mmCIF file of C-alpha atoms and ligand atoms in Angstrom:
data_model
loop_
_atom_site.group_PDB
_atom_site.id
_atom_site.type_symbol
_atom_site.label_atom_id
_atom_site.label_comp_id
_atom_site.label_asym_id
_atom_site.label_seq_id
_atom_site.Cartn_x
_atom_site.Cartn_y
_atom_site.Cartn_z
ATOM 1 C CA MET A 1 115.935 85.399 117.135
ATOM 2 C CA GLN A 2 119.166 83.412 117.470
ATOM 3 C CA ARG A 3 121.094 84.385 114.354
ATOM 4 C CA ILE A 4 120.694 87.363 112.011
ATOM 5 C CA LEU A 5 122.580 87.729 108.730
ATOM 6 C CA VAL A 6 123.487 91.329 107.849
ATOM 7 C CA PHE A 7 124.561 92.729 104.469
ATOM 8 C CA GLY A 8 125.853 96.261 103.976
ATOM 9 C CA SER A 9 127.194 96.484 107.522
ATOM 10 C CA THR A 10 130.168 98.526 106.232
ATOM 11 C CA ALA A 11 127.797 101.277 105.028
ATOM 12 C CA PRO A 12 127.345 104.303 107.299
ATOM 13 C CA SER A 13 123.663 103.220 107.357
ATOM 14 C CA GLY A 14 124.735 99.711 108.224
ATOM 15 C CA PHE A 15 126.441 100.794 111.474
ATOM 16 C CA PRO A 16 123.219 101.854 113.249
ATOM 17 C CA LEU A 17 121.481 98.826 111.747
ATOM 18 C CA VAL A 18 124.014 96.538 113.437
ATOM 19 C CA ARG A 19 124.094 98.552 116.683
ATOM 20 C CA ASN A 20 120.296 98.460 117.008
ATOM 21 C CA ALA A 21 120.234 94.723 116.286
ATOM 22 C CA LEU A 22 122.905 94.135 118.966
ATOM 23 C CA GLN A 23 120.809 96.139 121.410
ATOM 24 C CA ASP A 24 117.388 94.645 120.559
ATOM 25 C CA TYR A 25 118.618 91.055 120.241
ATOM 26 C CA PRO A 26 121.267 90.683 122.958
ATOM 27 C CA GLU A 27 121.092 86.871 122.794
ATOM 28 C CA ALA A 28 121.559 86.671 119.020
ATOM 29 C CA LYS A 29 124.670 86.202 116.922
ATOM 30 C CA LEU A 30 124.963 88.703 114.076
ATOM 31 C CA VAL A 31 126.671 87.311 111.007
ATOM 32 C CA LEU A 32 128.100 90.192 108.968
ATOM 33 C CA CYS A 33 128.782 89.323 105.337
ATOM 34 C CA VAL A 34 131.268 91.925 104.057
ATOM 35 C CA ARG A 35 133.830 92.545 101.348
ATOM 36 C CA SER A 36 135.637 95.392 103.180
ATOM 37 C CA PRO A 37 136.019 94.330 106.844
ATOM 38 C CA GLN A 38 138.495 97.169 107.465
ATOM 39 C CA LYS A 39 135.580 99.625 107.227
ATOM 40 C CA LEU A 40 133.848 98.258 110.335
ATOM 41 C CA PRO A 41 134.102 100.471 113.435
ATOM 42 C CA ALA A 42 135.946 98.915 116.381
ATOM 43 C CA ASP A 43 132.856 98.617 118.615
ATOM 44 C CA ILE A 44 131.182 96.442 115.976
ATOM 45 C CA ALA A 45 134.220 94.470 114.801
ATOM 46 C CA SER A 46 135.218 93.518 118.363
ATOM 47 C CA HIS A 47 131.723 92.800 119.732
ATOM 48 C CA PRO A 48 131.433 89.215 121.061
ATOM 49 C CA SER A 49 128.087 88.676 119.286
ATOM 50 C CA ILE A 50 129.542 89.472 115.864
ATOM 51 C CA VAL A 51 130.551 86.733 113.444
ATOM 52 C CA LEU A 52 132.445 88.077 110.431
ATOM 53 C CA THR A 53 132.331 86.389 107.081
ATOM 54 C CA GLU A 54 133.998 87.738 103.954
ATOM 55 C CA GLY A 55 132.443 87.252 100.551
ATOM 56 C CA GLN A 56 131.382 88.882 97.319
ATOM 57 C CA LEU A 57 127.713 89.215 96.457
ATOM 58 C CA ASP A 58 127.992 86.878 93.473
ATOM 59 C CA ASP A 59 129.567 84.101 95.556
ATOM 60 C CA THR A 60 126.400 82.072 96.053
ATOM 61 C CA THR A 61 128.272 79.263 97.808
ATOM 62 C CA ALA A 62 129.533 81.690 100.477
ATOM 63 C CA ILE A 63 126.100 83.343 100.794
ATOM 64 C CA ASP A 64 124.385 79.986 101.132
ATOM 65 C CA ARG A 65 126.863 78.985 103.836
ATOM 66 C CA ALA A 66 126.296 82.281 105.651
ATOM 67 C CA LEU A 67 122.538 81.569 105.710
ATOM 68 C CA ASN A 68 123.030 78.381 107.712
ATOM 69 C CA GLY A 69 120.949 78.561 110.906
ATOM 70 C CA VAL A 70 119.838 82.136 110.227
ATOM 71 C CA ASP A 71 116.410 83.375 111.406
ATOM 72 C CA ALA A 72 116.272 86.653 109.483
ATOM 73 C CA VAL A 73 118.244 88.962 107.194
ATOM 74 C CA LEU A 74 118.934 92.700 107.438
ATOM 75 C CA SER A 75 120.512 94.746 104.645
ATOM 76 C CA ALA A 76 121.770 98.286 104.096
ATOM 77 C CA LEU A 77 123.330 97.370 100.744
ATOM 78 C CA GLY A 78 123.172 99.876 97.956
ATOM 79 C CA PRO A 79 125.255 101.314 95.136
ATOM 80 C CA SER A 80 127.560 104.143 96.096
ATOM 81 C CA SER A 81 130.743 103.879 94.086
ATOM 82 C CA PRO A 82 131.132 106.023 90.957
ATOM 83 C CA LYS A 83 132.286 102.731 89.414
ATOM 84 C CA HIS A 84 128.890 101.091 89.983
ATOM 85 C CA PRO A 85 127.833 99.815 86.527
ATOM 86 C CA LYS A 86 125.041 101.690 84.762
ATOM 87 C CA ASP A 87 123.999 98.804 82.533
ATOM 88 C CA LYS A 88 124.061 96.070 85.189
ATOM 89 C CA THR A 89 122.341 95.661 88.546
ATOM 90 C CA PRO A 90 124.612 93.464 90.690
ATOM 91 C CA ILE A 91 122.756 94.184 93.928
ATOM 92 C CA ALA A 92 119.312 93.398 92.466
ATOM 93 C CA ASP A 93 120.797 90.228 90.937
ATOM 94 C CA PHE A 94 122.224 89.351 94.342
ATOM 95 C CA TYR A 95 118.824 89.821 96.027
ATOM 96 C CA ALA A 96 117.150 87.591 93.425
ATOM 97 C CA ALA A 97 119.672 84.842 94.201
ATOM 98 C CA LEU A 98 119.472 85.468 97.960
ATOM 99 C CA LEU A 99 115.672 85.111 97.978
ATOM 100 C CA GLY A 100 115.994 81.699 96.317
ATOM 101 C CA LEU A 101 118.606 80.600 98.851
ATOM 102 C CA MET A 102 116.463 81.912 101.726
ATOM 103 C CA ARG A 103 113.470 79.912 100.487
ATOM 104 C CA LYS A 104 115.618 76.790 100.200
ATOM 105 C CA ARG A 105 116.895 77.269 103.762
ATOM 106 C CA GLY A 106 113.484 78.210 105.184
ATOM 107 C CA VAL A 107 114.631 81.747 106.106
ATOM 108 C CA LYS A 108 111.480 83.820 105.721
ATOM 109 C CA ARG A 109 112.170 87.363 106.883
ATOM 110 C CA ILE A 110 114.248 90.183 105.355
ATOM 111 C CA VAL A 111 114.258 93.938 106.011
ATOM 112 C CA LEU A 112 116.302 95.945 103.517
ATOM 113 C CA LEU A 113 117.131 99.485 102.500
ATOM 114 C CA GLY A 114 115.517 100.837 99.336
ATOM 115 C CA THR A 115 114.721 104.213 97.818
ATOM 116 C CA ALA A 116 111.838 105.924 96.036
ATOM 117 C CA SER A 117 113.493 105.003 92.719
ATOM 118 C CA ALA A 118 111.526 101.812 93.381
ATOM 119 C CA ARG A 119 107.914 102.866 92.908
ATOM 120 C CA ASP A 120 104.941 101.637 94.918
ATOM 121 C CA PRO A 121 101.317 101.869 93.718
ATOM 122 C CA ARG A 122 100.522 103.934 96.824
ATOM 123 C CA ASP A 123 103.062 106.629 95.928
ATOM 124 C CA ARG A 124 101.457 109.971 95.079
ATOM 125 C CA PHE A 125 102.950 113.027 93.457
ATOM 126 C CA ALA A 126 105.085 115.087 95.823
ATOM 127 C CA ILE A 127 107.387 117.759 94.495
ATOM 128 C CA GLY A 128 110.199 116.940 96.959
ATOM 129 C CA PHE A 129 110.257 113.261 95.998
ATOM 130 C CA LYS A 130 109.945 114.076 92.298
ATOM 131 C CA ALA A 131 112.939 116.410 92.518
ATOM 132 C CA MET A 132 114.909 113.838 94.502
ATOM 133 C CA THR A 133 114.367 110.899 92.136
ATOM 134 C CA ALA A 134 114.848 113.135 89.072
ATOM 135 C CA SER A 135 118.170 114.355 90.404
ATOM 136 C CA VAL A 136 119.346 110.805 91.204
ATOM 137 C CA TYR A 137 118.283 109.746 87.693
ATOM 138 C CA THR A 138 120.275 112.600 86.162
ATOM 139 C CA LEU A 139 123.309 112.712 88.429
ATOM 140 C CA TYR A 140 123.724 109.062 89.465
ATOM 141 C CA TYR A 141 121.807 106.884 87.020
ATOM 142 C CA PRO A 142 123.503 103.633 88.208
ATOM 143 C CA GLY A 143 121.977 104.250 91.657
ATOM 144 C CA PHE A 144 118.530 104.992 90.245
ATOM 145 C CA ASN A 145 118.657 101.927 88.009
ATOM 146 C CA GLU A 146 119.887 99.615 90.761
ATOM 147 C CA PHE A 147 117.253 100.640 93.307
ATOM 148 C CA ARG A 148 114.506 100.454 90.677
ATOM 149 C CA ALA A 149 115.664 96.923 89.797
ATOM 150 C CA ILE A 150 115.780 95.935 93.495
ATOM 151 C CA GLY A 151 112.137 97.051 93.769
ATOM 152 C CA GLN A 152 111.230 94.912 90.761
ATOM 153 C CA VAL A 153 112.885 91.833 92.281
ATOM 154 C CA PHE A 154 110.883 92.140 95.499
ATOM 155 C CA ARG A 155 107.656 92.669 93.542
ATOM 156 C CA SER A 156 108.316 89.565 91.435
ATOM 157 C CA GLU A 157 107.853 85.822 91.855
ATOM 158 C CA ALA A 158 111.425 85.743 93.194
ATOM 159 C CA ALA A 159 110.090 86.980 96.554
ATOM 160 C CA LYS A 160 107.189 84.525 96.734
ATOM 161 C CA GLY A 161 106.827 83.133 100.249
ATOM 162 C CA ILE A 162 109.336 85.618 101.702
ATOM 163 C CA GLU A 163 108.220 88.165 104.289
ATOM 164 C CA TRP A 164 110.109 91.214 103.066
ATOM 165 C CA THR A 165 109.999 94.871 104.042
ATOM 166 C CA MET A 166 111.789 97.460 101.914
ATOM 167 C CA VAL A 167 112.527 100.581 103.965
ATOM 168 C CA ARG A 168 112.730 103.371 101.395
ATOM 169 C CA VAL A 169 115.020 106.169 102.525
ATOM 170 C CA PRO A 170 115.168 109.732 101.143
ATOM 171 C CA PHE A 171 118.330 111.891 101.534
ATOM 172 C CA LEU A 172 120.424 110.320 104.281
ATOM 173 C CA THR A 173 121.965 112.453 107.011
ATOM 174 C CA ASP A 174 124.328 111.819 109.908
ATOM 175 C CA GLY A 175 121.927 113.533 112.308
ATOM 176 C CA GLU A 176 121.436 112.213 115.836
ATOM 177 C CA SER A 177 117.645 111.935 115.758
ATOM 178 C CA GLU A 178 116.288 108.396 115.924
ATOM 179 C CA THR A 179 112.695 109.576 115.619
ATOM 180 C CA TYR A 180 110.943 108.643 112.415
ATOM 181 C CA VAL A 181 107.649 108.888 110.584
ATOM 182 C CA VAL A 182 106.540 106.188 108.162
ATOM 183 C CA GLY A 183 104.265 106.569 105.169
ATOM 184 C CA TYR A 184 104.320 106.915 101.404
ATOM 185 C CA PRO A 185 105.582 109.697 99.152
ATOM 186 C CA GLY A 186 102.832 112.257 98.724
ATOM 187 C CA ASP A 187 100.824 111.264 101.811
ATOM 188 C CA GLY A 188 101.937 114.307 103.774
ATOM 189 C CA LYS A 189 103.843 112.172 106.317
ATOM 190 C CA ALA A 190 107.058 111.063 104.652
ATOM 191 C CA GLY A 191 109.580 113.852 104.113
ATOM 192 C CA THR A 192 112.803 114.043 102.141
ATOM 193 C CA ARG A 193 115.477 113.620 104.829
ATOM 194 C CA VAL A 194 116.202 110.873 107.309
ATOM 195 C CA SER A 195 119.127 110.201 109.603
ATOM 196 C CA ARG A 196 120.941 106.915 109.186
ATOM 197 C CA LYS A 197 120.302 106.375 112.909
ATOM 198 C CA ALA A 198 116.528 106.587 112.380
ATOM 199 C CA PHE A 199 116.815 104.139 109.476
ATOM 200 C CA GLY A 200 118.645 101.638 111.716
ATOM 201 C CA LYS A 201 116.137 102.057 114.522
ATOM 202 C CA PHE A 202 113.101 101.580 112.294
ATOM 203 C CA ALA A 203 114.536 98.668 110.278
ATOM 204 C CA VAL A 204 115.386 96.637 113.395
ATOM 205 C CA ARG A 205 112.053 97.483 115.078
ATOM 206 C CA GLU A 206 110.214 96.399 111.933
ATOM 207 C CA LEU A 207 112.049 93.085 111.900
ATOM 208 C CA LYS A 208 110.156 92.188 115.069
ATOM 209 C CA LYS A 209 106.970 94.239 114.716
ATOM 210 C CA ARG A 210 106.167 93.074 111.176
ATOM 211 C CA GLU A 211 103.838 95.970 110.459
ATOM 212 C CA TRP A 212 105.003 96.447 106.854
ATOM 213 C CA VAL A 213 105.455 92.924 105.496
ATOM 214 C CA GLY A 214 105.401 92.871 101.686
ATOM 215 C CA GLU A 215 105.475 96.675 101.621
ATOM 216 C CA MET A 216 107.804 99.528 100.710
ATOM 217 C CA PRO A 217 107.185 102.266 103.271
ATOM 218 C CA ALA A 218 109.061 105.557 103.004
ATOM 219 C CA ILE A 219 110.588 106.852 106.229
ATOM 220 C CA SER A 220 111.869 110.261 107.236
ATOM 221 C CA ASN A 221 112.591 112.290 110.325
ATOM 222 C CA PRO A 222 109.448 114.161 111.422
HETATM 223 N N1 NAP B 301 123.414 109.726 100.498
HETATM 224 C C1 NAP B 301 122.112 109.817 100.382
HETATM 225 O O1 NAP B 301 121.479 110.866 100.624
HETATM 226 C C2 NAP B 301 121.337 108.613 99.956
HETATM 227 C C3 NAP B 301 119.976 108.708 99.813
HETATM 228 C C4 NAP B 301 119.237 107.569 99.514
HETATM 229 C C5 NAP B 301 119.894 106.366 99.334
HETATM 230 N N2 NAP B 301 121.233 106.311 99.402
HETATM 231 C C6 NAP B 301 121.846 104.996 99.212
HETATM 232 O O2 NAP B 301 121.742 104.314 100.431
HETATM 233 C C7 NAP B 301 122.738 103.298 100.485
HETATM 234 C C8 NAP B 301 123.451 103.372 101.834
HETATM 235 O O3 NAP B 301 124.127 104.596 101.901
HETATM 236 P P1 NAP B 301 125.291 104.868 102.939
HETATM 237 O O4 NAP B 301 125.806 106.235 102.649
HETATM 238 O O5 NAP B 301 124.839 104.545 104.303
HETATM 239 O O6 NAP B 301 126.380 103.757 102.629
HETATM 240 P P2 NAP B 301 127.350 103.449 101.392
HETATM 241 O O7 NAP B 301 128.702 103.969 101.701
HETATM 242 O O8 NAP B 301 126.742 103.878 100.128
HETATM 243 O O9 NAP B 301 127.422 101.844 101.513
HETATM 244 C C9 NAP B 301 126.939 100.960 100.566
HETATM 245 C C10 NAP B 301 127.068 99.549 101.117
HETATM 246 O O10 NAP B 301 126.789 98.615 100.066
HETATM 247 C C11 NAP B 301 127.951 97.813 99.852
HETATM 248 N N3 NAP B 301 128.078 97.551 98.416
HETATM 249 C C12 NAP B 301 127.827 98.403 97.388
HETATM 250 N N4 NAP B 301 128.073 97.804 96.210
HETATM 251 C C13 NAP B 301 128.477 96.551 96.512
HETATM 252 C C14 NAP B 301 128.876 95.437 95.720
HETATM 253 N N5 NAP B 301 128.887 95.485 94.382
HETATM 254 N N6 NAP B 301 129.254 94.299 96.355
HETATM 255 C C15 NAP B 301 129.251 94.240 97.699
HETATM 256 N N7 NAP B 301 128.869 95.254 98.520
HETATM 257 C C16 NAP B 301 128.483 96.382 97.920
HETATM 258 C C17 NAP B 301 129.108 98.606 100.379
HETATM 259 O O11 NAP B 301 130.180 97.739 100.664
HETATM 260 P P3 NAP B 301 131.694 98.327 100.777
HETATM 261 O O12 NAP B 301 131.746 99.052 102.095
HETATM 262 O O13 NAP B 301 132.512 97.106 100.733
HETATM 263 O O14 NAP B 301 131.887 99.252 99.616
HETATM 264 C C18 NAP B 301 128.468 99.232 101.624
HETATM 265 O O15 NAP B 301 128.389 98.308 102.666
HETATM 266 C C19 NAP B 301 123.669 103.571 99.280
HETATM 267 O O16 NAP B 301 123.324 102.719 98.221
HETATM 268 C C20 NAP B 301 123.324 104.992 98.873
HETATM 269 O O17 NAP B 301 123.534 105.204 97.494
HETATM 270 C C21 NAP B 301 121.964 107.392 99.747
#
């Protein structure tokens, strides 16, 4: 891996994603595509392997340029602002465009953050997950709608030929544990809380291990 393009690196979940990638791929350059560079912690912003590029998600020319020479993509993007639109899905639209650009450039691999608002056929009823998605639907519909739409993009023709893994996270915490379990809602393994550090660890491991290609595993702390 020579060059990895990262989206969402200004998210608290993006920090451990970047730090794990720096650790696991010491020879690689990490290209961070951001709109708020001031949010990056100093250890990331000043790291010699980091290449910063500023751009909005709908700037396909900038995104295409950022993909030049890239081997794989990581993303912790997701809606968080109260201003996130409820009738539009800019992040899902971005992923649809990104997948096309990746195919054009021959970039095959992406590992991204998702949530259980995106359903998988293997999901089974679990009261904790039901309560979680119902509360997101009620209290933050734009988030529910966006993550559901992201799931639909990756299950569609748009992702044909791309080796994607959507890491579905439950409630995120700032806990120190990097230990994780991986499964599906309702299988008795995946719980309803995960630290951002465990997300970063698993997502970067999965980039290399490729155990969940074309799948939407749910992770949690044990
Ligand atoms: N809190 C929880 O328990 C929980 C549970 C499950 C999932 N989630 C979701 O998981 C994701 C990550 O959460 P987090 O707390 O680590 O980070 P966060 O603060 O929600 O960060 C979201 C990231 O996405 C970027 N982003 C959002 N909308 C964008 C847009 N329209 N254009 C460009 N960039 C955009 C943000 O960029 P900027 O920094 O420039 O804003 C930031 O890098 C979020 O979507 C969150 O809703 C949260």
